Short mmCIF file of C-alpha atoms in Angstrom, two decimals:
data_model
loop_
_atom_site.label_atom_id
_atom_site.label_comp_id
_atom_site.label_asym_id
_atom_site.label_seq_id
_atom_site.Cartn_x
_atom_site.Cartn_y
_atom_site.Cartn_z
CA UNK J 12 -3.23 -16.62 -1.17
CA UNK J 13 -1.52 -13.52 -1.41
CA UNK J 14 2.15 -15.47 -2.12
CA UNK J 15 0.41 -17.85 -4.44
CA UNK J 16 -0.96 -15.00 -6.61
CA UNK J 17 2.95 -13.47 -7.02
CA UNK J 18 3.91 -16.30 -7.79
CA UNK J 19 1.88 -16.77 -10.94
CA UNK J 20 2.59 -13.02 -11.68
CA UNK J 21 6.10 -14.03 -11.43
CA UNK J 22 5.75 -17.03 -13.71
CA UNK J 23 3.78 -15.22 -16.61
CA UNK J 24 6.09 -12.31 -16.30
CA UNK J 25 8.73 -14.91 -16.92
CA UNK J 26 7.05 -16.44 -19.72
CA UNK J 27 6.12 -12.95 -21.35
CA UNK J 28 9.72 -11.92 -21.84
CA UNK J 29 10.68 -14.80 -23.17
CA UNK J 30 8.36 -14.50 -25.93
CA UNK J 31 8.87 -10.51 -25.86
CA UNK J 32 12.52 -10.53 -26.38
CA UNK J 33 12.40 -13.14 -29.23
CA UNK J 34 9.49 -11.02 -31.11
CA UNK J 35 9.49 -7.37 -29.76
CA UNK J 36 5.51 -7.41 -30.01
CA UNK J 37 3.97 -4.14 -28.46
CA UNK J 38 1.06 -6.42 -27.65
CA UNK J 39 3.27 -8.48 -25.25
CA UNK J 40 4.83 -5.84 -23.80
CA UNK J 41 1.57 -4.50 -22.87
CA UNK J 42 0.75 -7.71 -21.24
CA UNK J 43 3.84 -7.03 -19.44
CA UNK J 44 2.32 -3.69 -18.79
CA UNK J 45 -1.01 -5.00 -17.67
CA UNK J 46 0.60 -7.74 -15.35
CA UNK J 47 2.95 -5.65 -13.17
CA UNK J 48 1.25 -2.47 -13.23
CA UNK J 49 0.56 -3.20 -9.68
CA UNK J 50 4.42 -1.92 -9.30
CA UNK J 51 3.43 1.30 -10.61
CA UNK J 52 0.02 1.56 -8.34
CA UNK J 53 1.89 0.94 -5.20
CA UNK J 54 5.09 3.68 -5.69
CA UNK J 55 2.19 6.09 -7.24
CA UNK J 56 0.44 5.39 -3.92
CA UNK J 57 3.26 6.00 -1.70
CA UNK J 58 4.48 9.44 -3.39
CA UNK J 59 1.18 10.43 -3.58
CA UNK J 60 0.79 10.74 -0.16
CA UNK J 61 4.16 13.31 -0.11
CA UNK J 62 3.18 15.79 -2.56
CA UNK J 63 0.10 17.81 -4.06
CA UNK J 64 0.57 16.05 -7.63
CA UNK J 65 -2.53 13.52 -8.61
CA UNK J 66 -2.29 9.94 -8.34
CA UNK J 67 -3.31 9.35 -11.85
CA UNK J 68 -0.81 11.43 -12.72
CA UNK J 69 1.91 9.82 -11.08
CA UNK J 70 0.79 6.67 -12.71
CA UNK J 71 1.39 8.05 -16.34
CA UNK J 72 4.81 8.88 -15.16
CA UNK J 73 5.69 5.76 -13.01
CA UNK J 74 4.42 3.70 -16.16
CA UNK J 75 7.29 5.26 -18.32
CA UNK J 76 9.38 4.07 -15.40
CA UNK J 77 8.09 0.45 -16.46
CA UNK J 78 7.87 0.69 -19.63
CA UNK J 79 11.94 1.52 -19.40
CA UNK J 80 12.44 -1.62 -16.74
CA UNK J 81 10.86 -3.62 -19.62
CA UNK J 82 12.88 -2.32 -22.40
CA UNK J 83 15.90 -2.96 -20.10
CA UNK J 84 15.32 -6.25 -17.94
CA UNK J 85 17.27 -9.41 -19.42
CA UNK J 86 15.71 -12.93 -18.18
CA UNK J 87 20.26 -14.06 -18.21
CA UNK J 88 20.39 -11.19 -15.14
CA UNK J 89 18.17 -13.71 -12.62
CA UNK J 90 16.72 -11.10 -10.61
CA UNK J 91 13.40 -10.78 -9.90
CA UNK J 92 12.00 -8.54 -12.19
CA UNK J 93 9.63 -6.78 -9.67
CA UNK J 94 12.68 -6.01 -7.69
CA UNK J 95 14.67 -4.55 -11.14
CA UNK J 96 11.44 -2.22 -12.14
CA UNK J 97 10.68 -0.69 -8.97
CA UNK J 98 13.93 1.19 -8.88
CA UNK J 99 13.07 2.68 -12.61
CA UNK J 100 9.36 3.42 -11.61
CA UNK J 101 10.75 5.29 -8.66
CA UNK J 102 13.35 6.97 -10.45
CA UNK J 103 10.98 8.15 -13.03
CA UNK J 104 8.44 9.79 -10.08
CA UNK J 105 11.30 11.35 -8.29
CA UNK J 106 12.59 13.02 -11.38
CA UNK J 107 8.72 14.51 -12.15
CA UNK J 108 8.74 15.70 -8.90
CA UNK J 109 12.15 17.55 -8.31
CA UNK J 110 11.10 18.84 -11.98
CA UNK J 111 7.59 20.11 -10.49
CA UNK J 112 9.09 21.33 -7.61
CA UNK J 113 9.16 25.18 -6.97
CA UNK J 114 12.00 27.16 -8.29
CA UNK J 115 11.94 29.43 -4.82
CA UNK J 116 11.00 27.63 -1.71
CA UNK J 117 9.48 29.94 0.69
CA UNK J 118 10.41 28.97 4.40
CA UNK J 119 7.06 27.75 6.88
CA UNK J 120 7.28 30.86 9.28
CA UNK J 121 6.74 33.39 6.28
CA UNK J 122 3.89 31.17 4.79
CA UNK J 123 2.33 31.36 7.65
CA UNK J 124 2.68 35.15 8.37
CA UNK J 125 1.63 35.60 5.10
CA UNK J 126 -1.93 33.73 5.94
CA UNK J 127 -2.71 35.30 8.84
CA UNK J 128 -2.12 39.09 7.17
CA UNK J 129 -4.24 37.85 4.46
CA UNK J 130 -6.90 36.96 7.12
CA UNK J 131 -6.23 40.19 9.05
CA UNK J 132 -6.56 42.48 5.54
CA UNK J 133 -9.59 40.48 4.46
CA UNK J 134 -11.71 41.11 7.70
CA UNK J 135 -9.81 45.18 8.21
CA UNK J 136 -11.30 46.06 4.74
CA UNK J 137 -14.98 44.58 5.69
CA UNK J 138 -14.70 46.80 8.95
CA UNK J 139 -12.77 49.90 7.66
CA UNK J 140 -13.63 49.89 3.66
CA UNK J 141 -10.20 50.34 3.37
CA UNK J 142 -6.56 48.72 2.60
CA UNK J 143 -4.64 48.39 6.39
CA UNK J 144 -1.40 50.42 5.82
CA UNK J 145 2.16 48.19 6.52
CA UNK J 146 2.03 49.42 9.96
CA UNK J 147 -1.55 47.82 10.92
CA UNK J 148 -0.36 44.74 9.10
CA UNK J 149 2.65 44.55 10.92
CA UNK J 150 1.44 45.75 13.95
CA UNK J 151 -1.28 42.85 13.96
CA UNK J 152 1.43 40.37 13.05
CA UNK J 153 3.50 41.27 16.03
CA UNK J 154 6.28 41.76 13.62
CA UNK J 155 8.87 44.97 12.58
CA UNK J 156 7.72 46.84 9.28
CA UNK J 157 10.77 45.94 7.70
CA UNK J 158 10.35 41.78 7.73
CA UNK J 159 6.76 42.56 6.59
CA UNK J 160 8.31 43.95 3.74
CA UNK J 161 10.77 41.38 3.22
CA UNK J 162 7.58 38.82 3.10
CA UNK J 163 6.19 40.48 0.96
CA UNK J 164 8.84 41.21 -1.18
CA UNK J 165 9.33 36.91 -1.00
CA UNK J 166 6.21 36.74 -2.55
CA UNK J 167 6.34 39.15 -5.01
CA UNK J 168 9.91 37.32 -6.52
CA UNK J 169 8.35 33.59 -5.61
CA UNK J 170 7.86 33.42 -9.43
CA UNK J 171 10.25 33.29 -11.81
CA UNK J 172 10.29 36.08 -14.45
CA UNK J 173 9.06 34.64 -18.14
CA UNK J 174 11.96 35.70 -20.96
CA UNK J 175 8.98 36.19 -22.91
CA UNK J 176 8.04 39.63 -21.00
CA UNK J 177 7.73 42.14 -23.56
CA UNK J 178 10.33 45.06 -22.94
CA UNK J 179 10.34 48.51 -24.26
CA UNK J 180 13.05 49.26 -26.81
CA UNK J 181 14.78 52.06 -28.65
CA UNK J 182 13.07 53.47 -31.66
CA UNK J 183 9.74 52.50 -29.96
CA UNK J 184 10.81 48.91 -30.84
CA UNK J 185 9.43 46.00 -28.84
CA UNK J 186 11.44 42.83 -27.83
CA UNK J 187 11.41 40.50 -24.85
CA UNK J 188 13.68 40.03 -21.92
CA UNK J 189 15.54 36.43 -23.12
CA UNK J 190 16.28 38.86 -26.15
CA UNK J 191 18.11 40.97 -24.07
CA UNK J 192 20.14 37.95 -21.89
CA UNK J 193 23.20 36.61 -23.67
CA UNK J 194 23.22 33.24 -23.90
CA UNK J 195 26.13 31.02 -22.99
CA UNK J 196 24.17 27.80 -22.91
CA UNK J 197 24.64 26.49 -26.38
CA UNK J 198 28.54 26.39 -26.00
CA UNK J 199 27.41 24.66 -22.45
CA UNK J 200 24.64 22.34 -24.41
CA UNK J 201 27.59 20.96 -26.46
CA UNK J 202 30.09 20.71 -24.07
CA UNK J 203 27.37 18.15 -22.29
CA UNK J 204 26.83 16.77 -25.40
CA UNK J 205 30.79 15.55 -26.04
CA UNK J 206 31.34 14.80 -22.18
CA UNK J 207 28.27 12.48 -22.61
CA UNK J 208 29.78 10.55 -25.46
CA UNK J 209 33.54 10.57 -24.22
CA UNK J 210 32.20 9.12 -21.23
CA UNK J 211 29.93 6.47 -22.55
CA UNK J 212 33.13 5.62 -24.94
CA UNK J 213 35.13 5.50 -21.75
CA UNK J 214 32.47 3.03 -20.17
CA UNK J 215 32.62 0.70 -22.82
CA UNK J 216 36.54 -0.01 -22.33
CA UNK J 217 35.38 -0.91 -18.69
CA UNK J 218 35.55 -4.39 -17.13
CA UNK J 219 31.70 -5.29 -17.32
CA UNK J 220 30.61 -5.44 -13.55
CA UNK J 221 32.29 -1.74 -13.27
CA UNK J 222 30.37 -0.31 -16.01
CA UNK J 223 27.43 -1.90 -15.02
CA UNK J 224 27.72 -0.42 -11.52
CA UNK J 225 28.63 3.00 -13.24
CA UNK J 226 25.92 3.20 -15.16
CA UNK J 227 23.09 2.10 -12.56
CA UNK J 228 24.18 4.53 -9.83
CA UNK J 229 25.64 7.54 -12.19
CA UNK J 230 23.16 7.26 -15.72
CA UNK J 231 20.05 5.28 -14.09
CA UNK J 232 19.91 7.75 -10.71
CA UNK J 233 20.15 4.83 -8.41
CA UNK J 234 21.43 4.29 -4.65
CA UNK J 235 24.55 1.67 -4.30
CA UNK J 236 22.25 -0.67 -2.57
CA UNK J 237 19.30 -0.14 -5.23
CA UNK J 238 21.86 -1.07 -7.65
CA UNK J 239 23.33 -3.97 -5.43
CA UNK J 240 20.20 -5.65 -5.28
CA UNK J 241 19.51 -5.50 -9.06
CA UNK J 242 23.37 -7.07 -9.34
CA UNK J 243 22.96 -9.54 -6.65
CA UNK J 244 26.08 -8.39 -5.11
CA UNK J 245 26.75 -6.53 -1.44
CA UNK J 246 26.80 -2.47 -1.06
CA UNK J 247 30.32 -2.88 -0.49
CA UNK J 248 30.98 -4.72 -3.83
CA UNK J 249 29.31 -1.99 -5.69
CA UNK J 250 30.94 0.88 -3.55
CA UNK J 251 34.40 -0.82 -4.72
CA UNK J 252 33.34 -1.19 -7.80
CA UNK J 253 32.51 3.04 -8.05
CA UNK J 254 35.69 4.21 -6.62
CA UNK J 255 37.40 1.36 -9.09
CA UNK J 256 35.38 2.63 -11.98
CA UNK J 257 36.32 6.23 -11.39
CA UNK J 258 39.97 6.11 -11.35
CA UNK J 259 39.70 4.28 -14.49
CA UNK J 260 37.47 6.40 -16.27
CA UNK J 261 40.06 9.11 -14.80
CA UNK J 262 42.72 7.28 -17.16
CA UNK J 263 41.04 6.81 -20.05
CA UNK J 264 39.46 10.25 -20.21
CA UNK J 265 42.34 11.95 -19.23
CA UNK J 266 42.45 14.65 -16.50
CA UNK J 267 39.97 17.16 -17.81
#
C-alpha cells in the first residue's frame, strides 16, 4: 500500500513539473509543495529530535529547502526527485542550525557544576538569609576557588557583547562600542564579492559534469555521495571529478 501510494506521488510529481516548467504557475508549484511536503515532515522530524528548535519551525525552514529543489530539479536529469530535494531540505536545516547554534559552547562538566551551585546557593540563602561566599560554593562543589571562578567567569562571557552598548565618551559624548571597532569587513565583503564572480566565471569554462560536481559539493553544501546520487554516478567519479575541477579552476583563475 505504502509503495503503491509513492508511486502515484511519484507520477503526479512527474506530471506537475512538466506543466510547471512550461508555465512557471505559483499555483503548481504549490501543488508541488503540497505533494512532497512529506520530504520536509520527515527531515523536520529527524532534526527535531537533535536540537531544542520547534518542529514547526524547522518545517518553515526545510520548506525553503524545497521550494529551492523545485526551482532547481530538471525532469532531462532522471533522478528521482524525492532523492534530489532531500539533500536541499537538509542543507537548508543544517545551515539554521549551525546559524542558531551558540557562539561559546560551554563544556558538560562546567554546566553541570554550575547547576548544582545554583541548587546549593538557592537552598544556603533559605537557611542562612544570606549569599554563600566563593569558599562555601566551592567548598560544597568539592572544587578549588580558583575553577569556581573560572565557571563563573564562563558564564559571565557565554554571551557575546552587543556593538550597540552605549559607551561613555569625551566631552560627555555618548557612542556605542561597534563605533569604537574599526572595521575591515567591507574591504573583506568585496573581496568575497569578486572571488564569488571570478569563480562562477571560472565554472562556466568547465567541462559540464565538473562544474556540476563543483557546484553541488562546494555552492550547494553537499557530501560527494549526496551529490553522486543526484548525478547517478559513483563517489569515486565525483571525487575525480573535484580534484579534476580544482586544478582547472587553479588555471583559469590563476594562482591567487
Amino acid at each position: 500500500m505504502t509503495t503503491k501510494v509513492g508511486d502515484n506521488i511519484k507520477f503526479k510529481t512527474i506530471e506537475l513539473f512538466q506543466q510547471y516548467q512550461k508555465s512557471k504557475d505559483i499555483k503548481v508549484r504549490n501543488q508541488i509543495v503540497n505533494l512532497n511536503i512529506g520530504l520536509v515532515r520527515k527531515e523536520a522530524h529527524h532534526w527535531s529530535k537533535q536540537c531544542n528548535e520547534a518542529f514547526d519551525d524547522l518545517m518553515q525552514v526545510g520548506s525553503l529547502g524545497l521550494l529551492r529543489a523545485i526551482e532547481r530539479f530538471t525532469l532531462e536529469r532522471g533522478n528521482a526527485f524525492s532523492s534530489f530535494a532531500s539533500p536541499y531540505i537538509r542543507g537548508e536545516i543544517q545551515h539554521y542550525l549551525r546559524d542558531k547554534s551558540a557562539t561559546v559552547r560551554i563544556p558538560r562538566r562546567i554546566l553541570q557544576l554550575r547547576q548544582q551551585s545554583n541548587a546549593f546557593i538557592r537552598a544556603f540563602r533559605q537557611v542562612h538569609n544570606r549569599q554563600p561566599s566563593v569558599v562555601e560554593i566551592a567548598s560544597h562543589l568539592e572544587i578549588s576557588v580558583a575553577e569556581w571562578q573560572a565557571i563563573h567567569l564562563a558564564y559571565q562571557n557565554r554571551d557575546p557583547v552587543s556593538l550597540d552598548v552605549a559607551i561613555s565618551a569625551d566631552q560627555g559624548e555618548n557612542t556605542s562600542l561597534g563605533d569604537l571597532v574599526p572595521d575591515p569587513g567591507y574591504k573583506s565583503f568585496q573581496l568575497a564579492i569578486e572571488d564569488q564572480i571570478r569563480i562562477q566565471q571560472g565554472l562556466a569554462q568547465l567541462e559540464e559534469h565538473t562544474r556540476k560536481v563543483l557546484e553541488f559539493v562546494f555552492l550547494h553544501d553537499l557530501t560527494q555521495k549526496e551529490a553522486a546520487e543526484l548525478l547517478g554516478v559513483s563517489v569515486i567519479t565525483v571525487s575525480r571529478h573535484v580534484k579534476k575541477g580544482i586544478s582547472a579552476l587553479k588555471k583559469i583563475l590563476g594562482s591567487d
